[in-house]
XYZ file of C-alpha atoms in Angstrom:
155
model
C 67.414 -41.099 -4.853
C 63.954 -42.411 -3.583
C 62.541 -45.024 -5.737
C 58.827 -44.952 -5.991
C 56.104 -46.655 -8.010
C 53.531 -44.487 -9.400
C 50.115 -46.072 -11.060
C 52.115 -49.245 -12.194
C 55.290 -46.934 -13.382
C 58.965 -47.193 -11.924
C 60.585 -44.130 -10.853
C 63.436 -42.186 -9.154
C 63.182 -38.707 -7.789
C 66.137 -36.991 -6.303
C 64.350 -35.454 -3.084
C 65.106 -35.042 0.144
C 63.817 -37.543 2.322
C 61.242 -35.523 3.955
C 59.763 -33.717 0.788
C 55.539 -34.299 0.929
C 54.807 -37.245 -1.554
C 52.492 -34.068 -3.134
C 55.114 -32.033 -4.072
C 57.217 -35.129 -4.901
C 54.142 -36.318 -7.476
C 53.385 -32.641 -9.120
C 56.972 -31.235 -9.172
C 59.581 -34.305 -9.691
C 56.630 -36.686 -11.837
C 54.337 -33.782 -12.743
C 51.359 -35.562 -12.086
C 49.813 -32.412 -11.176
C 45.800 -34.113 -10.852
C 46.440 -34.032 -7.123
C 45.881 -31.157 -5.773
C 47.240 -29.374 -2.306
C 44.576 -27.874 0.051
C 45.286 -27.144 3.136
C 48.940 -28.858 4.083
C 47.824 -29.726 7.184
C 45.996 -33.866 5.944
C 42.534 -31.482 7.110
C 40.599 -31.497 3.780
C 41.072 -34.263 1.511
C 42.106 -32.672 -2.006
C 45.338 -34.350 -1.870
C 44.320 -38.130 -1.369
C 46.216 -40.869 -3.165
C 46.947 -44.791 -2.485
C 49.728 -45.638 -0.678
C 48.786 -49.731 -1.467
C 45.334 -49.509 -2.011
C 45.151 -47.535 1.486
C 43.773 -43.540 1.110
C 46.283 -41.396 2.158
C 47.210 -37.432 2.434
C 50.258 -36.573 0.230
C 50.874 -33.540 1.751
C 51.885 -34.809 5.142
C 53.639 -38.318 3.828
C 57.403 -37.741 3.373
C 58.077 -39.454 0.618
C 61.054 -41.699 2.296
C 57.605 -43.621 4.024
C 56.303 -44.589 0.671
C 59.754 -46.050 -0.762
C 58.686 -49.259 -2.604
C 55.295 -48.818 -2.135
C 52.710 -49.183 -4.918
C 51.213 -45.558 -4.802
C 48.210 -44.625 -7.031
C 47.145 -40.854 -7.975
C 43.909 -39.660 -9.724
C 45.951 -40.046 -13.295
C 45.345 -44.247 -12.160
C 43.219 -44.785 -10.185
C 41.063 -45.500 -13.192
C 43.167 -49.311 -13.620
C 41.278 -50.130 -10.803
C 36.990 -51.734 -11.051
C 36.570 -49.154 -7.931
C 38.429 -46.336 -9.212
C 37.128 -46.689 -12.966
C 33.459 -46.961 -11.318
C 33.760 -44.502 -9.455
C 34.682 -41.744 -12.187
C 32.212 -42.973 -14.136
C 29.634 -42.797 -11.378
C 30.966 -39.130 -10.713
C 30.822 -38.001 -14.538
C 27.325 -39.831 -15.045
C 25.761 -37.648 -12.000
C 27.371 -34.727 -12.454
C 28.843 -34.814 -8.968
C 31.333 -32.032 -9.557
C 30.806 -27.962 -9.585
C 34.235 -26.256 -8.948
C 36.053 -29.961 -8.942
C 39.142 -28.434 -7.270
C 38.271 -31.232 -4.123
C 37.323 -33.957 -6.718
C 40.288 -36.073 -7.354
C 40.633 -36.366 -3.373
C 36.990 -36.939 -3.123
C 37.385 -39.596 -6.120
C 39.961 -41.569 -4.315
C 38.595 -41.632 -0.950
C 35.170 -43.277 -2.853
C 37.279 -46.185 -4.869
C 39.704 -46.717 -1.722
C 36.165 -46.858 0.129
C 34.933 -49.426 -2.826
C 37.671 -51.547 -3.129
C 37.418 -52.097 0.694
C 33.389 -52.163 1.119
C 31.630 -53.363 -1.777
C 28.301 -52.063 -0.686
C 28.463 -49.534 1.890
C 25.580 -47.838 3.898
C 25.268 -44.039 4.204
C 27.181 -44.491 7.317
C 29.985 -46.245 6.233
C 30.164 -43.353 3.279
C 30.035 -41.163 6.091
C 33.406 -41.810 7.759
C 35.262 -43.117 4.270
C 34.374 -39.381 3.287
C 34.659 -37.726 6.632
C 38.284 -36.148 5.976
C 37.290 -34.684 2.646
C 36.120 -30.787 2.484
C 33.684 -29.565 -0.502
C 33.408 -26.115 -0.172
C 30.787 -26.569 -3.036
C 28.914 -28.439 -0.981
C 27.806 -31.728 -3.554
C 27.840 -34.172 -0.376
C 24.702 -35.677 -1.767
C 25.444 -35.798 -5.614
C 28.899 -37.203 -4.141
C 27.314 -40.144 -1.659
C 24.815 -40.388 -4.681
C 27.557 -41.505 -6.542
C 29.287 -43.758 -4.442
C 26.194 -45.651 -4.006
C 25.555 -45.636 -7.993
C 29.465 -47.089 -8.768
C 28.808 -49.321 -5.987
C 25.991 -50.514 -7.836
C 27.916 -50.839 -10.847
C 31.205 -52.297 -9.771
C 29.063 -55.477 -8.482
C 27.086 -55.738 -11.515
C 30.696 -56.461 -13.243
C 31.332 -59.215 -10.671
């Protein structure tokens, strides 16, 4: 039994030690908002917190995040960044498929929680790992910039 904590919540899963912390989260907790891509930590859809850090589930045995606070897209709202962040994304209408979003989402608030007012280029290697085969890289840095905004105005 591996005992994790998931957006503030206790729990035990019986997995094997090497199980992906995605398949851990959307089989064994069915939090099922993050979302596998590629399975190879390339594009970004499956980004949680591992203590505030961004991460990519689907190459993180879950045995490395033991005791660790971890924080999924079903959270990440609990946080200023994270709840600034989604607002930012609904307000602009950032998303179009939103199958990358939830990765996108917390790669911005790990970004925000980190660098309260980031340039373009700091946006540009927070974001770097994180594929939208939509293509909304400006509505997306667009609303980084906006929950930026906004997160400091509640300072």
């Amino acid at each position: 039994m591996t005992k994790l904590n998931v957006n503030g919540t206790p729990h035990e899963v019986d997995a094997a030690p090497d199980t992906p912390l995605l398949w851990v989260l959307r089989d064994h907790l069915n939090l099922t908002g993050t979302k596998f891509g590629c399975g190879m930590a390339l594009c970004g859809t499956c980004t949680v917190h591992v203590d505030g850090a961004a991460i990519r589930s689907c190459v993180t045995p879950v045995s490395k995040v033991a005791g660790k606070r971890i924080t999924t897209i079903e959270g990440v709202a609990a946080t200023k960044a994270g709840k600034a962040v989604q607002a930012a994304w609904e307000k602009l209408d950032v998303v179009q498929c939103g199958y990358c979003q939830s990765g996108q989402i917390m790669s911005a608030a790990a970004l925000l929680a980190k660098n309260a007012q980031p340039r373009d280029a700091d946006i540009d290697v927070a974001m770097a790992g994180n594929v939208c085969r939509c293509a909304t890289y400006v509505r997306i840095r667009a609303a980084i910039h906006a929950a930026a905004k906004t997160a400091r105005a509640q300072t």
